[in-house]
Coordinates of C-alpha atoms and ligand atoms in Angstrom, one line a residue:
Chain A
M1071 CA -31.6 18.4 31.7
K1072 CA -28.5 20.3 30.5
P1073 CA -25.8 18.2 28.8
A1074 CA -23.3 19.4 31.4
V1075 CA -25.4 18.2 34.3
K1076 CA -25.9 14.8 32.6
R1077 CA -22.2 14.6 32.1
I1078 CA -21.4 15.4 35.8
I1079 CA -23.9 12.9 37.0
F1080 CA -22.5 10.2 34.7
F1081 CA -18.9 10.7 35.7
A1082 CA -19.8 11.0 39.4
A1083 CA -21.6 7.7 39.2
L1084 CA -18.7 6.1 37.4
I1085 CA -16.3 7.2 40.1
V1086 CA -18.6 6.1 42.9
F1087 CA -19.0 2.7 41.2
W1088 CA -15.2 2.4 40.8
E1089 CA -14.5 3.4 44.4
L1090 CA -17.2 1.0 45.8
G1091 CA -15.7 -1.8 43.6
S1092 CA -12.3 -1.2 45.2
R1093 CA -13.7 -0.9 48.7
F1094 CA -15.6 -4.3 48.4
E1095 CA -12.5 -5.8 46.7
L1096 CA -14.3 -6.8 43.5
W1097 CA -10.8 -6.4 42.0
H1098 CA -7.4 -6.1 43.6
E1099 CA -5.7 -2.8 44.3
T1100 CA -2.7 -3.8 42.2
I1101 CA -4.9 -4.6 39.2
L1102 CA -7.1 -1.4 39.4
P1103 CA -6.2 1.1 42.1
S1104 CA -9.1 3.0 43.7
P1105 CA -10.0 6.5 42.7
V1106 CA -8.7 7.7 46.1
S1107 CA -5.2 6.4 45.6
V1108 CA -5.2 7.7 42.0
Y1109 CA -6.1 11.1 43.3
D1110 CA -3.4 10.9 46.0
S1111 CA -0.7 10.0 43.4
L1112 CA -1.9 12.9 41.2
V1113 CA -1.7 15.3 44.1
A1114 CA 1.7 14.1 45.0
G1115 CA 2.8 14.3 41.4
F1116 CA 1.7 17.9 41.1
A1117 CA 3.0 18.8 44.6
D1118 CA 6.6 17.7 43.7
M1119 CA 6.2 19.4 40.3
T1120 CA 7.1 16.3 38.2
L1121 CA 3.7 16.3 36.5
V1122 CA 3.9 20.1 35.9
Y1123 CA 7.3 19.7 34.2
D1124 CA 5.9 16.7 32.3
L1125 CA 2.9 18.7 31.0
A1126 CA 5.2 21.7 30.1
A1127 CA 7.6 19.4 28.2
S1128 CA 4.8 17.6 26.4
F1129 CA 3.0 20.8 25.4
R1130 CA 6.2 22.3 24.1
R1131 CA 6.8 19.4 21.8
L1132 CA 3.2 19.4 20.7
L1133 CA 3.2 23.0 20.0
I1134 CA 6.4 23.0 17.9
G1135 CA 5.2 19.9 16.1
L1136 CA 1.7 21.1 15.4
V1137 CA 2.8 24.5 14.2
A1138 CA 5.3 22.9 11.8
A1139 CA 2.7 20.4 10.7
V1140 CA 0.1 23.1 9.9
I1141 CA 2.7 25.2 8.0
I1142 CA 4.1 22.3 6.0
G1143 CA 0.6 20.8 5.5
T1144 CA -0.8 24.1 4.2
G1145 CA 2.2 24.6 1.8
V1146 CA 2.1 21.1 0.4
G1147 CA -1.7 21.1 0.3
I1148 CA -1.7 24.2 -1.8
L1149 CA 0.9 22.8 -4.1
L1150 CA -1.1 19.6 -4.6
A1151 CA -4.3 21.5 -5.3
R1152 CA -2.7 23.8 -7.8
S1153 CA -0.4 21.5 -9.7
K1154 CA -1.8 18.5 -11.4
T1155 CA 1.6 16.9 -11.8
A1156 CA 2.4 17.3 -8.2
D1157 CA -0.9 15.8 -7.3
E1158 CA -0.4 12.8 -9.5
T1159 CA 3.1 12.1 -8.1
L1160 CA 3.7 13.6 -4.6
G1161 CA -0.1 13.3 -3.9
T1162 CA 0.0 9.6 -4.3
L1163 CA 3.0 9.4 -1.9
V1164 CA 1.2 11.5 0.7
L1165 CA -1.9 9.3 0.4
A1166 CA 0.3 6.2 1.0
L1167 CA 2.2 7.7 3.9
Q1168 CA -0.9 9.0 5.5
S1169 CA -2.0 5.4 6.2
V1170 CA 1.3 4.7 8.1
P1171 CA 0.9 5.4 11.8
S1172 CA 3.6 8.0 12.5
I1173 CA 5.0 6.2 15.4
V1174 CA 6.6 3.6 13.1
W1175 CA 8.9 6.3 12.0
L1176 CA 10.4 6.5 15.5
P1177 CA 13.2 3.9 15.0
L1178 CA 14.3 5.7 11.9
A1179 CA 14.0 9.1 13.5
M1180 CA 16.2 7.9 16.4
M1181 CA 18.9 7.0 13.9
W1182 CA 18.7 10.5 12.4
F1183 CA 18.1 12.7 15.4
G1184 CA 19.2 10.7 18.4
L1185 CA 17.2 9.6 21.4
G1186 CA 15.9 13.1 22.5
E1187 CA 13.6 15.9 21.5
G1188 CA 14.3 15.8 17.8
S1189 CA 12.9 12.3 17.2
I1190 CA 9.7 12.9 19.2
I1191 CA 9.1 16.2 17.5
F1192 CA 9.7 14.6 14.1
V1193 CA 7.1 11.9 14.8
V1194 CA 4.7 14.6 16.0
I1195 CA 5.1 16.6 12.8
L1196 CA 4.6 13.5 10.7
G1197 CA 1.5 12.7 12.7
G1198 CA -0.1 16.0 11.9
T1199 CA 1.2 16.9 8.5
F1200 CA -0.5 14.4 6.2
V1201 CA -4.0 14.9 7.3
M1202 CA -3.4 18.7 7.1
I1203 CA -2.1 18.3 3.5
L1204 CA -5.1 16.3 2.4
N1205 CA -7.6 18.7 4.0
V1206 CA -6.0 21.8 2.5
R1207 CA -5.9 20.2 -0.9
T1208 CA -9.5 19.1 -0.7
G1209 CA -10.6 22.5 0.6
I1210 CA -8.9 24.4 -2.3
K1211 CA -10.2 22.0 -4.9
N1212 CA -13.8 22.2 -3.6
V1213 CA -14.2 26.0 -3.7
D1214 CA -17.6 26.7 -5.2
P1215 CA -16.9 27.6 -8.9
L1216 CA -19.6 30.2 -8.6
F1217 CA -17.4 32.2 -6.2
I1218 CA -14.6 32.1 -8.7
K1219 CA -16.9 33.2 -11.6
A1220 CA -18.4 36.0 -9.5
A1221 CA -14.9 37.2 -8.4
R1222 CA -13.7 37.1 -12.0
T1223 CA -16.5 39.3 -13.2
M1224 CA -15.5 41.7 -10.5
G1225 CA -12.0 42.1 -11.9
S1226 CA -10.2 39.6 -9.7
N1227 CA -7.8 37.0 -11.2
G1228 CA -4.5 35.2 -10.6
L1229 CA -2.8 35.7 -7.2
D1230 CA -5.5 38.2 -6.1
L1231 CA -8.2 35.7 -6.8
F1232 CA -6.3 33.0 -4.9
I1233 CA -5.6 35.0 -1.8
K1234 CA -8.8 37.0 -1.6
V1235 CA -11.3 34.3 -2.6
I1236 CA -10.0 30.8 -2.9
M1237 CA -8.0 30.7 0.4
P1238 CA -10.8 32.2 2.5
A1239 CA -13.4 30.0 0.8
S1240 CA -11.4 26.9 2.0
V1241 CA -11.0 28.0 5.6
P1242 CA -13.5 25.5 6.9
Y1243 CA -11.4 22.6 5.5
F1244 CA -8.3 24.3 6.9
V1245 CA -9.8 24.4 10.4
T1246 CA -11.0 20.7 10.2
G1247 CA -7.5 19.8 9.0
A1248 CA -5.9 21.6 11.9
R1249 CA -8.2 19.8 14.3
L1250 CA -7.4 16.4 12.9
A1251 CA -3.7 17.3 12.8
W1252 CA -3.9 18.1 16.5
A1253 CA -5.6 14.9 17.3
F1254 CA -3.1 12.8 15.4
A1255 CA -0.1 14.8 16.7
W1256 CA -1.3 14.3 20.3
R1257 CA -1.5 10.6 19.9
A1258 CA 1.9 10.5 18.1
L1259 CA 3.4 12.5 20.9
M1260 CA 2.2 10.2 23.6
A1261 CA 3.4 7.1 21.7
G1262 CA 6.8 8.8 21.1
E1263 CA 7.2 9.8 24.7
L1264 CA 6.4 6.3 25.9
L1265 CA 9.3 5.0 23.9
S1266 CA 11.9 7.7 24.7
S1267 CA 13.5 9.6 27.6
G1268 CA 11.9 12.2 29.8
P1269 CA 10.4 14.5 30.9
G1270 CA 7.0 14.2 29.4
L1271 CA 3.6 12.7 30.2
G1272 CA 4.3 9.6 28.2
Y1273 CA 7.7 9.1 29.8
T1274 CA 6.3 9.4 33.3
L1275 CA 3.6 6.9 32.4
R1276 CA 6.2 4.3 31.4
Y1277 CA 8.4 5.1 34.4
A1278 CA 5.4 4.6 36.7
S1279 CA 4.6 1.3 35.0
D1280 CA 8.2 0.1 35.3
F1281 CA 8.0 0.8 39.1
G1282 CA 4.6 -0.8 39.5
N1283 CA 3.0 2.5 40.4
M1284 CA -0.4 1.7 39.0
S1285 CA -2.2 4.6 40.6
L1286 CA 0.2 7.0 38.9
V1287 CA -0.2 5.2 35.5
I1288 CA -4.0 5.7 35.7
G1289 CA -3.5 9.2 36.9
V1290 CA -1.4 10.1 33.8
M1291 CA -3.9 8.3 31.6
I1292 CA -6.6 10.5 33.0
I1293 CA -4.5 13.6 32.4
I1294 CA -3.9 12.6 28.8
G1295 CA -7.6 12.0 28.2
V1296 CA -8.7 15.2 29.9
V1297 CA -6.2 17.4 28.1
G1298 CA -7.2 15.8 24.8
A1299 CA -10.9 16.3 25.4
I1300 CA -10.5 19.9 26.7
V1301 CA -8.4 21.0 23.7
D1302 CA -10.7 19.4 21.2
L1303 CA -13.9 20.6 22.8
M1304 CA -12.9 24.0 24.1
I1305 CA -10.6 25.1 21.2
F1306 CA -11.1 23.2 18.0
Q1307 CA -14.7 22.3 18.0
R1308 CA -15.6 25.8 19.1
I1309 CA -13.6 27.4 16.3
E1310 CA -15.0 24.8 13.8
K1311 CA -18.5 25.6 14.8
N1312 CA -18.1 29.3 14.5
V1313 CA -16.4 29.0 11.1
L1314 CA -19.1 26.6 9.8
K1315 CA -21.8 29.0 10.9
R1316 CA -20.1 32.0 9.4
W1317 CA -19.4 30.2 6.1
G1318 CA -23.1 29.2 6.0
L1319 CA -22.2 25.5 6.0
E1320 CA -24.0 24.6 9.2
T1321 CA -27.0 22.3 8.7
Chain B
M614 CA -24.6 48.9 -31.5
F615 CA -23.5 48.7 -27.9
I616 CA -23.5 44.9 -27.6
E617 CA -23.1 42.9 -30.7
A618 CA -22.9 39.2 -31.1
K619 CA -21.8 38.1 -34.6
Q620 CA -22.4 34.5 -35.8
I621 CA -21.8 32.9 -32.4
N622 CA -21.4 29.2 -32.3
K623 CA -20.6 27.1 -29.3
V624 CA -19.9 23.4 -29.3
Y625 CA -19.2 21.4 -26.2
F626 CA -17.6 18.0 -26.4
D627 CA -18.9 15.3 -24.1
K628 CA -16.9 12.5 -22.5
N629 CA -17.0 10.4 -25.6
N630 CA -15.8 13.4 -27.6
K631 CA -19.2 13.7 -29.2
P632 CA -19.9 17.3 -30.3
N633 CA -22.9 19.0 -28.7
T634 CA -23.9 22.2 -30.5
V635 CA -25.3 24.5 -27.8
L636 CA -25.5 27.8 -29.7
K637 CA -25.8 28.0 -33.5
D638 CA -25.4 31.2 -35.6
I639 CA -26.5 33.6 -32.9
D640 CA -26.7 37.2 -34.2
L641 CA -27.7 39.8 -31.6
S642 CA -27.6 43.6 -31.2
I643 CA -28.4 45.5 -28.1
Q644 CA -28.5 49.2 -27.8
Q645 CA -27.1 51.2 -24.9
G646 CA -29.6 51.6 -22.1
E647 CA -31.8 48.8 -23.4
F648 CA -33.4 46.3 -21.1
V649 CA -33.3 43.0 -23.1
S650 CA -34.6 39.7 -21.9
I651 CA -33.4 36.4 -23.2
L652 CA -36.2 33.9 -22.9
G653 CA -36.1 30.2 -23.7
P654 CA -36.6 26.7 -22.3
S655 CA -34.0 25.1 -20.1
G656 CA -30.9 24.0 -21.8
C657 CA -31.2 26.2 -24.8
G658 CA -27.9 28.0 -24.0
K659 CA -29.1 31.2 -22.3
S660 CA -26.5 31.0 -19.5
T661 CA -23.8 30.1 -22.0
L662 CA -24.6 33.1 -24.1
L663 CA -24.7 35.4 -21.1
S664 CA -21.4 34.0 -19.8
M665 CA -19.9 34.7 -23.2
I666 CA -20.8 38.4 -22.9
A667 CA -19.3 38.4 -19.4
G668 CA -16.1 36.8 -20.8
L669 CA -16.3 33.8 -18.6
V670 CA -16.8 31.4 -21.5
S671 CA -15.3 31.6 -25.0
S672 CA -17.1 30.9 -28.2
T673 CA -16.2 28.2 -30.6
S674 CA -16.6 30.7 -33.4
G675 CA -17.8 34.3 -33.7
D676 CA -17.1 37.4 -31.8
I677 CA -18.9 39.4 -29.1
I678 CA -18.3 43.2 -29.2
V679 CA -19.2 45.4 -26.2
D680 CA -18.8 49.1 -26.6
G681 CA -16.5 48.7 -29.6
K682 CA -14.2 46.2 -27.9
K683 CA -14.0 42.5 -28.5
V684 CA -14.7 40.5 -25.4
I685 CA -11.8 38.2 -24.5
K686 CA -12.0 38.1 -20.7
P687 CA -14.2 39.3 -17.8
G688 CA -14.1 43.0 -17.1
K689 CA -15.6 45.5 -14.7
D690 CA -17.5 47.1 -17.5
R691 CA -19.8 44.0 -17.4
G692 CA -21.3 43.1 -14.0
M693 CA -23.0 39.8 -13.6
V694 CA -25.7 38.6 -11.2
F695 CA -26.2 34.9 -10.9
Q696 CA -29.2 32.8 -9.8
Q697 CA -27.4 32.2 -6.5
A698 CA -26.3 35.4 -4.9
A699 CA -22.7 34.2 -4.7
L700 CA -21.8 36.5 -1.8
F701 CA -18.6 35.7 0.0
P702 CA -19.7 34.3 3.3
W703 CA -16.5 35.5 5.2
M704 CA -17.3 39.1 4.4
N705 CA -20.1 41.2 5.7
V706 CA -22.6 43.0 3.5
T707 CA -20.5 46.2 3.1
E708 CA -17.2 44.2 2.5
N709 CA -19.0 42.2 -0.1
V710 CA -20.2 45.3 -2.0
M711 CA -16.7 46.8 -1.6
F712 CA -15.0 43.8 -3.1
P713 CA -14.8 45.1 -6.7
L714 CA -13.8 48.5 -5.5
R715 CA -10.8 47.5 -3.4
K716 CA -8.1 48.4 -5.8
E717 CA -9.4 51.6 -7.2
M718 CA -10.4 53.6 -4.3
S719 CA -9.7 54.3 -0.6
K720 CA -11.5 52.3 2.0
K721 CA -13.5 55.3 3.0
E722 CA -14.6 56.1 -0.5
G723 CA -15.4 52.4 -1.0
M724 CA -17.6 52.3 2.1
E725 CA -19.5 55.4 1.1
R726 CA -20.1 54.0 -2.3
A727 CA -21.2 50.6 -0.9
Q728 CA -23.6 52.5 1.4
H729 CA -25.0 54.4 -1.6
F730 CA -25.7 51.2 -3.5
L731 CA -27.0 49.4 -0.5
K732 CA -29.5 52.2 -0.1
M733 CA -30.5 51.8 -3.7
V734 CA -31.5 48.2 -3.0
Q735 CA -33.0 49.3 0.3
L736 CA -30.6 47.4 2.5
S737 CA -28.7 50.3 4.1
N738 CA -29.7 49.0 7.6
Y739 CA -27.7 45.8 7.2
P740 CA -24.1 47.0 6.6
S741 CA -22.5 44.6 9.0
H742 CA -24.7 41.6 8.6
Y743 CA -23.1 38.4 7.2
P744 CA -24.7 36.7 4.2
H745 CA -26.0 33.7 6.3
E746 CA -28.0 36.2 8.4
L747 CA -29.9 37.5 5.4
S748 CA -32.9 36.0 3.5
G749 CA -32.5 34.8 -0.1
G750 CA -34.1 37.9 -1.5
M751 CA -31.9 40.2 0.6
Q752 CA -28.8 38.3 -0.4
Q753 CA -29.8 38.7 -4.1
R754 CA -30.2 42.5 -3.5
V755 CA -26.7 42.7 -2.0
S756 CA -25.4 40.9 -5.0
I757 CA -27.1 43.4 -7.3
A758 CA -25.7 46.3 -5.2
R759 CA -22.2 44.6 -5.5
S760 CA -22.5 44.5 -9.3
L761 CA -23.8 48.1 -9.5
A762 CA -21.1 49.4 -7.2
M763 CA -18.4 48.9 -9.8
D764 CA -20.5 51.0 -12.2
P765 CA -20.6 48.6 -15.2
A766 CA -22.0 49.7 -18.5
V767 CA -23.8 46.4 -18.8
L768 CA -25.6 44.4 -16.1
L769 CA -25.9 40.7 -17.0
M770 CA -28.5 38.9 -15.0
D771 CA -28.9 35.1 -15.1
E772 CA -32.3 34.2 -13.7
P773 CA -31.5 36.5 -10.7
F774 CA -34.9 35.9 -9.1
G775 CA -35.4 32.3 -10.1
A776 CA -34.7 31.0 -6.6
L777 CA -37.1 33.4 -4.8
D778 CA -40.7 33.2 -3.8
E779 CA -43.4 34.9 -5.9
Q780 CA -43.9 37.9 -3.6
T781 CA -40.3 38.7 -3.2
R782 CA -39.7 38.3 -6.9
S783 CA -42.5 40.7 -7.7
R784 CA -41.1 43.3 -5.3
L785 CA -37.6 42.9 -6.7
H786 CA -39.0 43.4 -10.2
G787 CA -40.2 46.8 -9.2
Q788 CA -36.9 47.7 -7.6
L789 CA -34.9 46.5 -10.6
E790 CA -37.0 48.6 -12.9
E791 CA -36.4 51.7 -10.8
I792 CA -32.7 51.0 -10.6
W793 CA -32.6 50.6 -14.4
I794 CA -34.5 53.9 -14.9
D795 CA -32.2 55.7 -12.4
T796 CA -28.9 54.3 -13.6
K797 CA -29.6 53.9 -17.3
K798 CA -27.7 50.7 -17.4
T799 CA -27.9 48.3 -20.3
I800 CA -29.4 45.1 -18.8
V801 CA -29.4 41.7 -20.4
F802 CA -31.8 39.5 -18.3
V803 CA -32.0 35.8 -18.7
T804 CA -35.2 34.1 -17.7
H805 CA -37.5 31.3 -18.7
S806 CA -40.6 33.1 -17.4
I807 CA -42.6 34.7 -20.1
S808 CA -44.5 37.0 -17.7
E809 CA -41.2 38.2 -16.1
S810 CA -39.7 39.1 -19.4
I811 CA -42.8 41.0 -20.5
K812 CA -43.0 42.8 -17.2
L813 CA -39.4 44.1 -17.3
S814 CA -38.0 44.4 -20.8
D815 CA -37.9 46.6 -23.9
R816 CA -37.2 43.6 -26.0
I817 CA -37.5 39.9 -25.7
I818 CA -35.2 37.6 -27.5
V819 CA -36.9 34.2 -27.7
M820 CA -34.6 31.2 -28.1
G821 CA -35.3 27.7 -29.2
T822 CA -33.4 24.7 -28.1
R823 CA -31.2 21.9 -29.5
P824 CA -29.4 23.7 -31.0
G825 CA -29.8 27.0 -29.3
T826 CA -31.0 29.6 -31.9
I827 CA -32.8 32.9 -31.8
L828 CA -36.4 32.2 -32.8
T829 CA -37.8 35.8 -32.6
D830 CA -37.0 39.2 -31.4
I831 CA -40.0 40.9 -29.9
T832 CA -40.2 44.6 -29.1
V833 CA -42.4 45.2 -26.0
D834 CA -44.1 48.6 -26.4
I835 CA -46.3 48.5 -23.4
P836 CA -45.9 51.8 -21.4
R837 CA -44.4 51.6 -17.9
P838 CA -45.4 51.0 -15.2
R839 CA -46.8 47.9 -16.8
E840 CA -48.9 46.6 -14.0
Q841 CA -51.6 48.9 -15.2
H842 CA -51.8 47.3 -18.6
R843 CA -52.9 43.8 -17.7
Q844 CA -54.7 43.2 -21.0
E845 CA -51.8 44.1 -23.2
I846 CA -49.5 41.9 -21.1
A847 CA -51.9 39.0 -21.4
A848 CA -52.2 39.5 -25.1
L849 CA -48.4 39.6 -25.6
E850 CA -48.0 36.5 -23.4
E851 CA -50.5 34.8 -25.7
Q852 CA -48.6 36.0 -28.7
I853 CA -45.3 34.7 -27.4
M854 CA -46.8 31.4 -26.6
G855 CA -48.2 31.2 -30.1
L856 CA -44.9 32.1 -31.6
L857 CA -43.3 29.3 -29.6
K858 CA -45.4 26.6 -31.1
K859 CA -42.5 24.2 -31.4
E860 CA -41.0 25.0 -28.0
I861 CA -44.2 25.6 -26.2
D862 CA -44.4 22.4 -24.3
K863 CA -41.0 22.8 -22.9
V864 CA -41.6 26.4 -22.0
I865 CA -44.8 25.7 -20.2
D866 CA -43.3 22.9 -18.2
E867 CA -40.5 25.3 -17.2
E868 CA -43.0 28.0 -16.4
Q869 CA -45.1 25.8 -14.2
A870 CA -42.1 24.5 -12.3
Y871 CA -40.9 28.1 -12.0
E872 CA -44.2 29.5 -10.9
A873 CA -44.6 26.7 -8.4
G874 CA -41.8 28.4 -6.5
S875 CA -39.0 26.0 -7.5
Ligands
LIG2070 N1 -19.2 23.4 -19.3 C1 -20.0 22.6 -20.1 N2 -19.6 21.5 -20.6 C2 -20.4 20.8 -21.4 N3 -21.7 21.1 -21.7 C3 -22.2 22.2 -21.2 C4 -21.4 23.1 -20.3 N4 -22.1 24.1 -19.9 C5 -23.3 24.0 -20.5 N5 -23.4 22.9 -21.2 C6 -24.5 22.4 -22.0 O1 -25.0 23.4 -22.8 C7 -26.4 23.5 -22.9 C8 -26.9 24.8 -22.5 O2 -26.6 25.1 -21.2 P1 -27.0 26.5 -20.5 O3 -26.6 26.4 -19.1 O4 -26.5 27.6 -21.3 O5 -28.6 26.4 -20.6 P2 -29.7 27.4 -20.1 O6 -30.5 27.9 -21.2 O7 -29.0 28.5 -19.2 O8 -30.6 26.5 -19.2 P3 -31.3 26.8 -17.8 O9 -32.5 27.6 -18.2 O10 -31.7 25.5 -17.3 O11 -30.4 27.6 -16.9 C9 -26.9 22.4 -21.9 O12 -27.3 21.3 -22.7 C10 -25.7 22.0 -21.1 O13 -25.7 20.6 -20.9
LIG2071 MG1 -29.0 28.9 -17.1

C-alpha cells in the first residue's frame, strides 16, 4: 500500500472515531467539539475572511523574519567558521543564546519595539537565526579537505576558493539550517502572536479561547499543524532530499 | 633535470610535540617526459613527498625545483590526481573539467577543451552527468581529464587506482599509458603495488619506511606494451622483492590488501 493511502485511511479513521465519540457523548461538546462543528467554524472563518487575513498576516511576519534569519545566520555563520577569535567569543554567546526559547525575548522586545509587528518579527528572527548560524558554521568547517586540496592544485585560492568551492560544498548544511530555522521561526511566530494583538493565526486562537469558542480554537490549531507539515514536507524536505542526492550524501 | 628534490626532510610534530621524521634526506631527479613510480609501504611518506611537489605541503628543510623554479605553492603546471576522484558534486562532468580553465578562456573554448579531454578518457558521452551518477572508475577518469585539461607539465598521481576493482584498474592502466604516450607528460605515480609500478613506469623509486628514505632507484627497460613480456615482469617483480628484504613483509601485507580489492 502506498504511504499516501495509508495516511488517508489513518486520518479518516481518526476523524470517524472523533465524530463517533462526540455523537455518543463520550466527552462533552465544550471539552472537545465534534469534527463537524470544527469544520463549520473553519468554513465560517474563511467565509468572513478573518482566517484569510490571519493567514496572510502570519505569513508576512514569517517571511520577513525567516529571510532576515537566513541572511543574518549565514553572515554570522561564515564569520564564526572563518575567524577563530570570533568563534571563541561570539560563538560561545551564540551557543548559549541558542538554548533560550526565543519567546522569552518577547517582554524585552515589547519594551523596545512596542506591542505590534516589530516585537513579533524580532522574536521570529531570533527563533531562526541561531540554528542557522550554527549550521552554516558547521557546514563550512566540515568541507572535505580533499576538495580544498584539489581546488588549490587547480589554481584556486583565497576568495575564489571560498566562493567557488567552500560555499557550494556546504550547501547541504545550509539547507538543513534553513529548514530548522523555518521550524523554529514558525513556533516562535505562533507563540508571539498568542501574546500580542492581531491579526494573525495565534491571535485568533487566543481570541477564540477568550470567548469560549472551542471549535474555532481546534480549527486554528489544525491550520497551524497542516501549514507546518505542508511547508516542511513539500518545500524543505523536498529541497533537502534533492540536495543530498546531488551532493552524493544520500545513504 | 626537470623535477629535482634536494635533501628533503620532513618532520611532523605530534600532540605531545614529539618529532616524527617522515622523510629523511630525499634526493630525487626526474626527467621531462619520464613516467616515474614511487613505491613503498604504507606510511613511508609517498603522499607527503608528492604533496610537496604539488606545493600543498612544505618541507622542513630542502627544496623542490620544477622546471627551474622552486616550488612554494600549488600551480597549474602541476596537476594532481588523488586516490578519491575529488570531483565537485554540485557540478556536472563538463563543469568539473572546466573548473581549472574558468579564468583563462571563454566558456565556449573551455567546453571544447573539456570535451577533448573527456574523449581522451573515453567519457565524451557523459558531459552532463553528475558525479554521483558515475561509477568510481568513471569518476577517476573525469578527475584525470580535469587535471589534463589545464595542460600541466607534470601529472602527480597519488594511488589513483587504489580504490578500484582489478579489472577497472587494469583497463585504466592501458588508458593512462596511452595518454602518457600521446601527451608526453611527466608523470609521478605513487603506488604500493609492485606489479602496477612495473607495468607502467620507466623508473621505480623504492622507498623504505620510518623514516622515509629512498632505498633504490630501478630503471625498467622492458619494452612497451609490457603485457607481452610476462617473464621479464615476473623477474623484475622478484628482484624488487629481493631488494626490499627489510621492508618486504610490510610491502607484501600491503600488496595483499590492495590486490584483495581494498
Ligand atoms: N598532517 C600530518 N600531520 C602529522 N603527521 C602526518 C601528517 N600527514 C602525514 N603524517 C604522517 O606522515 C607519515 C607518512 O604519511 P603519508 O601519507 O605520506 O604516507 P604514505 O606513504 O602516502 O602512506 P599510504 O601508502 O598509506 O598512503 C605517516 O606516518 C603519517 O602519520
Ligand atoms: Mg598516501
